Each structure stands twice: as structure tokens, then as C-alpha cells.
Amino acid sequence: EHGDFRVFEAFAVMRYVDEAFSGPALQPATAAGRALQTQWASCYGDYVAPHAIRGVLIPRLVLAPRGMAVDVAAIEAAAVRAHEALLIFDRALAGSPYLAGDSPSLADWLVLPAWTAASGLTGAERYTDGLPNVKAWAGRLNVRPSFAAALPHR
């Protein structure tokens, strides 16, 4: 909420904040770069988030700690699907340091929390294994002071 304007959905909020407030641009300067940013944000929302967020992270990190029953087989199946979707990201990141080019974009910041939140998962629920290019990409983003400052302190 900003004045009389309201918007929801993570990517829409991110774009609005980037465009409405001063600071370093978080979107590529070129039309091609912005198209890639949108492509990867859409790919994340359609193929990764349903499985990684709703299928694995919410049951494991929200429901189970509250004592709610979770379906382990469903979580493991969702992890397989999340990993399969992330293979597409891994192939793309073999040739580029970030999803939309040489600098982080909103697409990178949208995807990174699903990767970082999975760091504590183990076994068949860990959808982040075997993705060396995504791992290197996340490493480049995780060391940025702005990201470290946004993490919850434990």
C-alpha cells in the first residue's frame, strides 16, 4: 500500500517499488533484458513456486513446526517437481551470472528466497541438490549486504 495505490503479488510489488522509489535500478535497462526478467519470474511462478513453496516449504517450515500433520510422500513428490523445474534455471545460469544478464534483476530476487529457505531441508525433500549453476548463482547473491540485511536474524 502506497498512498491510495494498492498492489499485491510479489513480482508486481517488486516492480512497483523499483519504479516508484529512488535507488539503484533492479530491472535491466534493455527491452531484451526486461523480457528475460519477466520470463524467469513467470517460469518461477508457474513451475517452481507451486512445488517448492506450497508443496515443500510451507508443509515443512510452517505446518510441521506447528504440530500439523503433513503428507511426507506429497512433500517428496513436490521436491522432485521443484528440482525438475530448477534444472531449467541451472542450464540458463551455465551461460549467465544472473537470470536476466550480467546484473541481478527482480527475477533473481524473486527466486532466491525459495532456494535459501530450502537450505535446512534434508533427504528426499531437498530440491536444491545437483544444481551447480544455481548454487553458484545463489552464492553470488547471498553475499550481497542487501540480501544479508533482509534475512531474519536467529
Short mmCIF file of C-alpha atoms in Angstrom, two decimals:
data_model
loop_
_atom_site.label_atom_id
_atom_site.label_comp_id
_atom_site.label_asym_id
_atom_site.label_seq_id
_atom_site.Cartn_x
_atom_site.Cartn_y
_atom_site.Cartn_z
CA GLU A 1 0.00 0.00 0.00
CA HIS A 2 1.42 3.35 -1.04
CA GLY A 3 -0.91 6.29 -0.66
CA ASP A 4 -4.14 5.41 -2.44
CA PHE A 5 -2.46 2.72 -4.54
CA ARG A 6 -2.67 -0.95 -3.59
CA VAL A 7 -1.00 -3.84 -5.33
CA PHE A 8 -0.44 -7.48 -4.44
CA GLU A 9 1.61 -10.41 -5.73
CA ALA A 10 5.34 -10.38 -5.12
CA PHE A 11 6.58 -9.55 -8.61
CA ALA A 12 4.08 -6.71 -9.06
CA VAL A 13 5.06 -5.25 -5.69
CA MET A 14 8.76 -5.59 -6.53
CA ARG A 15 8.33 -3.79 -9.87
CA TYR A 16 6.33 -1.02 -8.28
CA VAL A 17 8.88 -0.43 -5.52
CA ASP A 18 11.73 -0.43 -8.05
CA GLU A 19 9.98 2.07 -10.30
CA ALA A 20 8.31 4.30 -7.69
CA PHE A 21 11.26 4.91 -5.37
CA SER A 22 14.79 6.13 -5.88
CA GLY A 23 17.78 3.85 -5.64
CA PRO A 24 19.73 1.52 -7.87
CA ALA A 25 17.60 0.04 -10.66
CA LEU A 26 16.71 -3.60 -10.15
CA GLN A 27 15.44 -4.12 -13.69
CA PRO A 28 17.52 -4.43 -16.86
CA ALA A 29 17.86 -1.30 -18.99
CA THR A 30 17.12 -3.07 -22.28
CA ALA A 31 13.84 -4.45 -23.57
CA ALA A 32 15.51 -7.84 -24.09
CA GLY A 33 16.78 -7.87 -20.52
CA ARG A 34 13.37 -6.94 -19.14
CA ALA A 35 11.77 -9.67 -21.26
CA LEU A 36 14.19 -12.22 -19.77
CA GLN A 37 13.42 -10.90 -16.29
CA THR A 38 9.69 -11.38 -16.90
CA GLN A 39 10.27 -14.80 -18.49
CA TRP A 40 12.16 -16.08 -15.42
CA ALA A 41 9.70 -14.53 -12.97
CA SER A 42 6.87 -16.25 -14.84
CA CYS A 43 8.78 -19.54 -15.01
CA TYR A 44 9.35 -19.36 -11.27
CA GLY A 45 5.70 -18.60 -10.53
CA ASP A 46 4.37 -21.30 -12.84
CA TYR A 47 6.84 -24.15 -12.32
CA VAL A 48 8.96 -23.68 -9.19
CA ALA A 49 6.82 -21.91 -6.59
CA PRO A 50 3.83 -24.29 -6.68
CA HIS A 51 6.09 -27.18 -5.79
CA ALA A 52 8.89 -25.55 -3.78
CA ILE A 53 6.78 -23.12 -1.77
CA ARG A 54 3.36 -24.71 -1.49
CA GLY A 55 4.49 -28.33 -1.81
CA VAL A 56 7.65 -28.38 0.33
CA LEU A 57 8.44 -25.23 2.29
CA ILE A 58 5.00 -24.44 3.72
CA PRO A 59 4.38 -28.00 4.93
CA ARG A 60 7.92 -28.40 6.30
CA LEU A 61 8.68 -24.94 7.68
CA VAL A 62 5.22 -23.70 8.66
CA LEU A 63 2.79 -26.56 9.21
CA ALA A 64 5.01 -29.28 10.73
CA PRO A 65 6.61 -26.94 13.31
CA ARG A 66 3.10 -26.02 14.46
CA GLY A 67 2.29 -29.68 15.05
CA MET A 68 0.09 -30.04 12.00
CA ALA A 69 0.17 -33.32 10.09
CA VAL A 70 1.96 -33.25 6.75
CA ASP A 71 2.00 -35.78 3.92
CA VAL A 72 5.66 -36.77 3.57
CA ALA A 73 5.11 -38.57 0.26
CA ALA A 74 3.43 -35.47 -1.19
CA ILE A 75 6.29 -33.29 0.05
CA GLU A 76 8.87 -35.58 -1.53
CA ALA A 77 6.93 -35.63 -4.84
CA ALA A 78 6.75 -31.83 -4.80
CA ALA A 79 10.51 -31.68 -4.18
CA VAL A 80 11.12 -33.79 -7.29
CA ARG A 81 8.98 -31.41 -9.35
CA ALA A 82 10.68 -28.33 -7.89
CA HIS A 83 14.08 -29.83 -8.71
CA GLU A 84 12.98 -30.63 -12.28
CA ALA A 85 11.85 -27.03 -12.74
CA LEU A 86 15.09 -25.68 -11.30
CA LEU A 87 17.06 -27.73 -13.84
CA ILE A 88 15.88 -25.22 -16.45
CA PHE A 89 17.30 -22.40 -14.32
CA ASP A 90 20.53 -24.34 -13.86
CA ARG A 91 21.02 -24.71 -17.62
CA ALA A 92 20.38 -21.00 -18.18
CA LEU A 93 22.77 -19.99 -15.42
CA ALA A 94 25.56 -22.01 -17.02
CA GLY A 95 25.97 -19.16 -19.50
CA SER A 96 25.00 -16.11 -17.46
CA PRO A 97 25.82 -14.92 -13.95
CA TYR A 98 22.21 -13.85 -13.34
CA LEU A 99 18.85 -14.73 -14.85
CA ALA A 100 18.48 -11.62 -17.00
CA GLY A 101 22.12 -10.79 -17.74
CA ASP A 102 25.23 -9.53 -16.02
CA SER A 103 23.48 -7.87 -13.05
CA PRO A 104 20.87 -9.13 -10.59
CA SER A 105 17.31 -8.29 -11.55
CA LEU A 106 13.97 -8.60 -9.85
CA ALA A 107 13.74 -12.16 -11.21
CA ASP A 108 16.84 -13.16 -9.24
CA TRP A 109 15.49 -11.62 -6.04
CA LEU A 110 12.12 -13.32 -6.58
CA VAL A 111 13.64 -16.80 -6.93
CA LEU A 112 16.38 -16.57 -4.29
CA PRO A 113 14.20 -16.96 -1.14
CA ALA A 114 12.86 -20.36 -2.31
CA TRP A 115 16.46 -21.51 -2.70
CA THR A 116 17.72 -20.04 0.56
CA ALA A 117 14.78 -21.31 2.62
CA ALA A 118 15.49 -24.86 1.42
CA SER A 119 18.99 -24.86 2.90
CA GLY A 120 17.83 -26.68 6.02
CA LEU A 121 15.96 -29.44 4.22
CA THR A 122 17.40 -32.93 4.10
CA GLY A 123 16.91 -36.16 2.22
CA ALA A 124 14.29 -36.50 -0.49
CA GLU A 125 12.77 -33.13 0.43
CA ARG A 126 15.92 -31.21 -0.52
CA TYR A 127 15.18 -29.98 -4.03
CA THR A 128 18.36 -27.90 -4.28
CA ASP A 129 20.92 -30.68 -4.72
CA GLY A 130 22.64 -31.30 -8.05
CA LEU A 131 22.20 -27.77 -9.40
CA PRO A 132 25.76 -26.39 -9.51
CA ASN A 133 24.97 -23.29 -11.55
CA VAL A 134 22.02 -22.31 -9.37
CA LYS A 135 24.18 -22.93 -6.30
CA ALA A 136 26.91 -20.60 -7.66
CA TRP A 137 24.26 -18.00 -8.60
CA ALA A 138 22.77 -18.13 -5.09
CA GLY A 139 26.24 -17.77 -3.62
CA ARG A 140 26.79 -14.57 -5.61
CA LEU A 141 23.51 -13.15 -4.32
CA ASN A 142 23.71 -14.40 -0.74
CA VAL A 143 26.92 -12.48 -0.04
CA ARG A 144 25.44 -9.15 -1.06
CA PRO A 145 24.97 -6.96 2.04
CA SER A 146 21.41 -6.03 1.00
CA PHE A 147 20.33 -9.66 1.00
CA ALA A 148 22.09 -10.49 4.25
CA ALA A 149 20.37 -7.49 5.88
CA ALA A 150 16.97 -8.80 4.76
CA LEU A 151 17.40 -12.25 6.33
CA PRO A 152 15.72 -12.89 9.67
CA HIS A 153 18.25 -12.90 12.48
CA ARG A 154 18.17 -16.07 14.53
#
